[in-house]
Coordinates of C-alpha atoms in Angstrom, one line a residue:
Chain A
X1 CA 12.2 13.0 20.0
X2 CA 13.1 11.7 16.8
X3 CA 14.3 8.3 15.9
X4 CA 17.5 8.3 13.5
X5 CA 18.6 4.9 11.8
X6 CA 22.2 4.5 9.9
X7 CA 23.0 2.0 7.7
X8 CA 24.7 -0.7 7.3
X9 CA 26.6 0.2 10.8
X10 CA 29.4 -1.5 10.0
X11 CA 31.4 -1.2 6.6
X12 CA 34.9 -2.7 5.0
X13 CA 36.3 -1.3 1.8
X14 CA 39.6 -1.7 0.0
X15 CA 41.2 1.4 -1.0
X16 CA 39.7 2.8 -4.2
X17 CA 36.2 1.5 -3.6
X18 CA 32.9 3.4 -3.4
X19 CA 30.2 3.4 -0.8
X20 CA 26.9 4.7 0.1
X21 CA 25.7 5.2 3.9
X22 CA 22.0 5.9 4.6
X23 CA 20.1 7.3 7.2
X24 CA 16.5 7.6 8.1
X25 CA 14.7 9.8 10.1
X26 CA 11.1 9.8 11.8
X27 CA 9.7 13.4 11.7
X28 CA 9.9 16.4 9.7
X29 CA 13.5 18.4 9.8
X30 CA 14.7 21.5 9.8
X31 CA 18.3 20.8 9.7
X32 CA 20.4 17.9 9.1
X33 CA 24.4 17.4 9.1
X34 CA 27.1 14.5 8.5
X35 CA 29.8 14.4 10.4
X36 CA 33.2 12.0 10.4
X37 CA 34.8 11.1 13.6
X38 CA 38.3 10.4 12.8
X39 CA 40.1 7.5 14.9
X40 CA 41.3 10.3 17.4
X41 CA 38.2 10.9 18.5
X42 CA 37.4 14.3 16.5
X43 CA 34.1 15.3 15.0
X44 CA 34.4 17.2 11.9
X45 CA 31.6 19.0 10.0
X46 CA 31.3 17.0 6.6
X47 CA 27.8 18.6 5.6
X48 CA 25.2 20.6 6.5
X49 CA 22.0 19.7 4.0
X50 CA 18.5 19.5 5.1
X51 CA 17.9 19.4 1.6
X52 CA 18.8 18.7 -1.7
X53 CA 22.2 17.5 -2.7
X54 CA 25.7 19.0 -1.8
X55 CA 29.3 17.7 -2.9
X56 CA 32.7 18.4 -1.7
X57 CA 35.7 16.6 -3.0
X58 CA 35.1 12.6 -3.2
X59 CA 32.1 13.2 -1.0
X60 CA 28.7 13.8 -2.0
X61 CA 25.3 14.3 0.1
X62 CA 21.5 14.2 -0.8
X63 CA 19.0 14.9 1.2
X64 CA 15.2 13.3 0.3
X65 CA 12.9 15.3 3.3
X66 CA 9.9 14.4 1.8
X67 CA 10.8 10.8 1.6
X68 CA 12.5 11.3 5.5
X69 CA 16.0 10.0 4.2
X70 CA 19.8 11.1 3.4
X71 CA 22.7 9.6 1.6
X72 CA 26.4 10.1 2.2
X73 CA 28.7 8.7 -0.8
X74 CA 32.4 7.8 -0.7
X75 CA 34.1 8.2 -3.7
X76 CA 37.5 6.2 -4.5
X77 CA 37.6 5.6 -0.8
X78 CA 40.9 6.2 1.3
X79 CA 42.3 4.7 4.3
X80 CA 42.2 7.9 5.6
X81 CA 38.7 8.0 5.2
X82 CA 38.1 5.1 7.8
X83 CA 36.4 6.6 11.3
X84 CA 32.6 6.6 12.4
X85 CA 30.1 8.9 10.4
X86 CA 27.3 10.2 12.1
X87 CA 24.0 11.6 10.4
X88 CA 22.2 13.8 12.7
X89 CA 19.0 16.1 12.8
X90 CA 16.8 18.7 14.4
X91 CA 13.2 19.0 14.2
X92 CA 10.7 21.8 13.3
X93 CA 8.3 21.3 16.1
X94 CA 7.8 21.9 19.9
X95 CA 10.8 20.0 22.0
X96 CA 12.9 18.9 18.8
X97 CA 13.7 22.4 17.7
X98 CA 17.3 23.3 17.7
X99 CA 18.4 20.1 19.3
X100 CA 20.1 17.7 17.5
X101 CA 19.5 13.4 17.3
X102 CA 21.9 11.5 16.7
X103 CA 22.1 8.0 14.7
X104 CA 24.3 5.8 16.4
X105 CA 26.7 6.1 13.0
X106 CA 28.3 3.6 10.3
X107 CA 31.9 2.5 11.1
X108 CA 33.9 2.6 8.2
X109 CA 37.3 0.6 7.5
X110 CA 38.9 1.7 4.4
X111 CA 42.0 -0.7 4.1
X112 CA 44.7 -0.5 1.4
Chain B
X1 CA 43.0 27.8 18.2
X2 CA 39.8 26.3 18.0
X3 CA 36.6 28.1 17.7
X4 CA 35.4 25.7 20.5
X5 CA 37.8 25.2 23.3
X6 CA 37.1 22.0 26.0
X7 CA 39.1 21.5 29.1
X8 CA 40.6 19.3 30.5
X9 CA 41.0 17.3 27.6
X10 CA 41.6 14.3 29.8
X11 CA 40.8 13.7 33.5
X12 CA 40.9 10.5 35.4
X13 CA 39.2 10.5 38.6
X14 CA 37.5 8.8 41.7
X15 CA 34.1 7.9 42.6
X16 CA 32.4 10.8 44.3
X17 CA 34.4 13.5 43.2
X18 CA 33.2 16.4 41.7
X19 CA 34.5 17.3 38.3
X20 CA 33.7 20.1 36.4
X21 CA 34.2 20.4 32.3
X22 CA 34.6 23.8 30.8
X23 CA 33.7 24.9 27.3
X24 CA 34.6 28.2 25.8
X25 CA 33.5 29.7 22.2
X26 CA 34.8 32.3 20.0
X27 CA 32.2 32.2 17.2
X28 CA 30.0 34.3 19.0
X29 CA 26.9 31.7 18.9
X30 CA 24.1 31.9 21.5
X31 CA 23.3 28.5 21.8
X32 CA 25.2 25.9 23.4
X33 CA 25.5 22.2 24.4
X34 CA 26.7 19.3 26.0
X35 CA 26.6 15.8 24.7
X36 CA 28.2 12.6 26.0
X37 CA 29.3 9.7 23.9
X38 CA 29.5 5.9 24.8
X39 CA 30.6 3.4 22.4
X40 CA 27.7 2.1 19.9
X41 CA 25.2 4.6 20.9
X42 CA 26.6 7.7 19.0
X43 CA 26.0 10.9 20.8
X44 CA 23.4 11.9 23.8
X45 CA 22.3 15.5 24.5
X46 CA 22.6 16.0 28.5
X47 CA 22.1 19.8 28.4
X48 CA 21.7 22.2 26.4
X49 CA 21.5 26.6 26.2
X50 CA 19.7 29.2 23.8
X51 CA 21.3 31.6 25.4
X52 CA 23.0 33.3 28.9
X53 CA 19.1 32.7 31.1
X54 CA 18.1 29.7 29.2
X55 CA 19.2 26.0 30.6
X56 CA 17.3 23.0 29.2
X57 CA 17.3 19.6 30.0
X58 CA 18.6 17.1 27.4
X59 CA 18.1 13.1 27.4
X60 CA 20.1 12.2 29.9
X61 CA 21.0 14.9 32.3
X62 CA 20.1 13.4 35.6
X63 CA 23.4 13.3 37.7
X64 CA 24.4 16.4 35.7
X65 CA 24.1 20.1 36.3
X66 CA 25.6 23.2 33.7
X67 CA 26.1 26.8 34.2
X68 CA 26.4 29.4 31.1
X69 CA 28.5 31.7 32.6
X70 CA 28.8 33.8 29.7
X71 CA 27.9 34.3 26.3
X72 CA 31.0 31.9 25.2
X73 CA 31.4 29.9 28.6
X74 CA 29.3 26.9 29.1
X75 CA 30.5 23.9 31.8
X76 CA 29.1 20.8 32.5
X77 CA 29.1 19.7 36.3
X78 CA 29.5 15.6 37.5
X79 CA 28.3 16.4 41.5
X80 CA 29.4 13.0 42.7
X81 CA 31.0 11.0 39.7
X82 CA 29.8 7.3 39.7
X83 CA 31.8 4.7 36.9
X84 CA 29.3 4.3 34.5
X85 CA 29.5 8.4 33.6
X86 CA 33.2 7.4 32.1
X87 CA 32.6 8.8 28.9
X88 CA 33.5 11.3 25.7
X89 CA 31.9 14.6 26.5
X90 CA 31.4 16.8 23.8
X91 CA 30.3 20.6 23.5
X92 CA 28.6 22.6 20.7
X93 CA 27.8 25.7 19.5
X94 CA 25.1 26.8 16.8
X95 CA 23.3 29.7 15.8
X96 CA 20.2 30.8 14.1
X97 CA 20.9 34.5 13.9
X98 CA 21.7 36.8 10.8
X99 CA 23.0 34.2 8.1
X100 CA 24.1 31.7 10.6
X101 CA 22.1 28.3 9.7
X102 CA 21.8 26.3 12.8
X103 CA 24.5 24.0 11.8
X104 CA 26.5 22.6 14.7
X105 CA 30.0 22.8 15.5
X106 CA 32.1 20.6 18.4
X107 CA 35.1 21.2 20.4
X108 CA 37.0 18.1 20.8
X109 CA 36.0 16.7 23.3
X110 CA 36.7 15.8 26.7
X111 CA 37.3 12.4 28.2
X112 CA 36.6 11.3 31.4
X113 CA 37.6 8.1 33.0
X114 CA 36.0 7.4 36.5
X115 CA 37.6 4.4 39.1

């Protein structure tokens, strides 16, 4: 499989801060997303970039799949923004294709 | 409603029991899956399906067994729960037909308590 590494795994911001999460893969990919799970136990799609760099709101993305890394920033973080976010990616060869891996996700506490 | 329907959203049961999780779709994807998640280790695939005669065998599906019904209907099976398979179960849906990307999407999950 691959091996997917997030950084730091744990994270405490005050209210207006920004952040950067990181996460590092060990193969080739065809498709990578970023998701949040909010404190209720929901994932929800933040983005879906195998490549190249993406932004939506206060959140940004940039994908390096040369360099076998991605990059989630926060922007003027919120508390609302606290929850677990989770990198995840599928391969382009033999038993990785169309399944995705998991990194075991950064846990953010935005507090006000 | 939700593209990606899981039920019972909650369901506390005994050791040795059978359970059954169902997942339902309306985005008209062919492939689907189950994941579990336990605290600290993010999410594990257990099974997953390309499509209505395909079943494939994730990371962790001993003790499991699935069934894709349909199209849109995919359910997880626990044949005799033990406590450790107290978990968050998840299921997704993707597709990598017409304009569709691969990108996943989850219903929202199902959790599972087992005494």
């Amino acid at each position: 499989g691959i091996q997917v590494e997030q950084s730091p795994p744990d994270l405490i911001l005050q209210e207006g801060a920004n952040s950067t999460l990181r996460c590092n893969f060990s193969d080739s990919v065809n498709n990578l997303q970023w998701f949040h799970q909010n404190p209720w136990g929901q994932l929800i799609n933040l983005f879906y970039i195998p490549s190249g760099t993406k932004q939506n709101g206060r959140l940004s993305a940039t994908t390096v799949a040369t360099e076998r890394y991605s990059l989630l920033y926060i922007s003027s973080s919120q508390t609302t923004d606290s929850g677990v976010y989770f990198c995840a990616v599928s391969g382009n060869r033999g038993s990785t294709l169309g399944r995705l891996y998991f990194g075991r996700g950064t846990q953010l506490t935005v507090w006000p | 409603d939700a593209d990606v329907t899981q039920t019972p959203r909650n369901r506390i049961t005994k050791t040795g029991k059978r359970i059954m999780l169902e997942c339902s779709q309306t985005k008209g994807h062919d492939r689907m899956y189950w994941y579990r998640q336990d605290p600290g280790l993010g999410l594990r695939l257990i099974y997953y399906s390309f499509d209505v005669k395909d079943i494939n065998k994730g990371e962790i599906s001993d003790g499991y067994s699935v069934s894709r019904q349909a199209q849109a209907k995919f359910s997880l099976s626990l044949e005799s729960a033990i406590p450790n398979q107290t978990a968050l179960y998840f299921c997704a849906t993707s597709d990598l037909q017409g304009s569709n990307t691969g990108e996943l999407f989850f219903g929202e999950g199902s959790r599972l308590t087992v005494l």
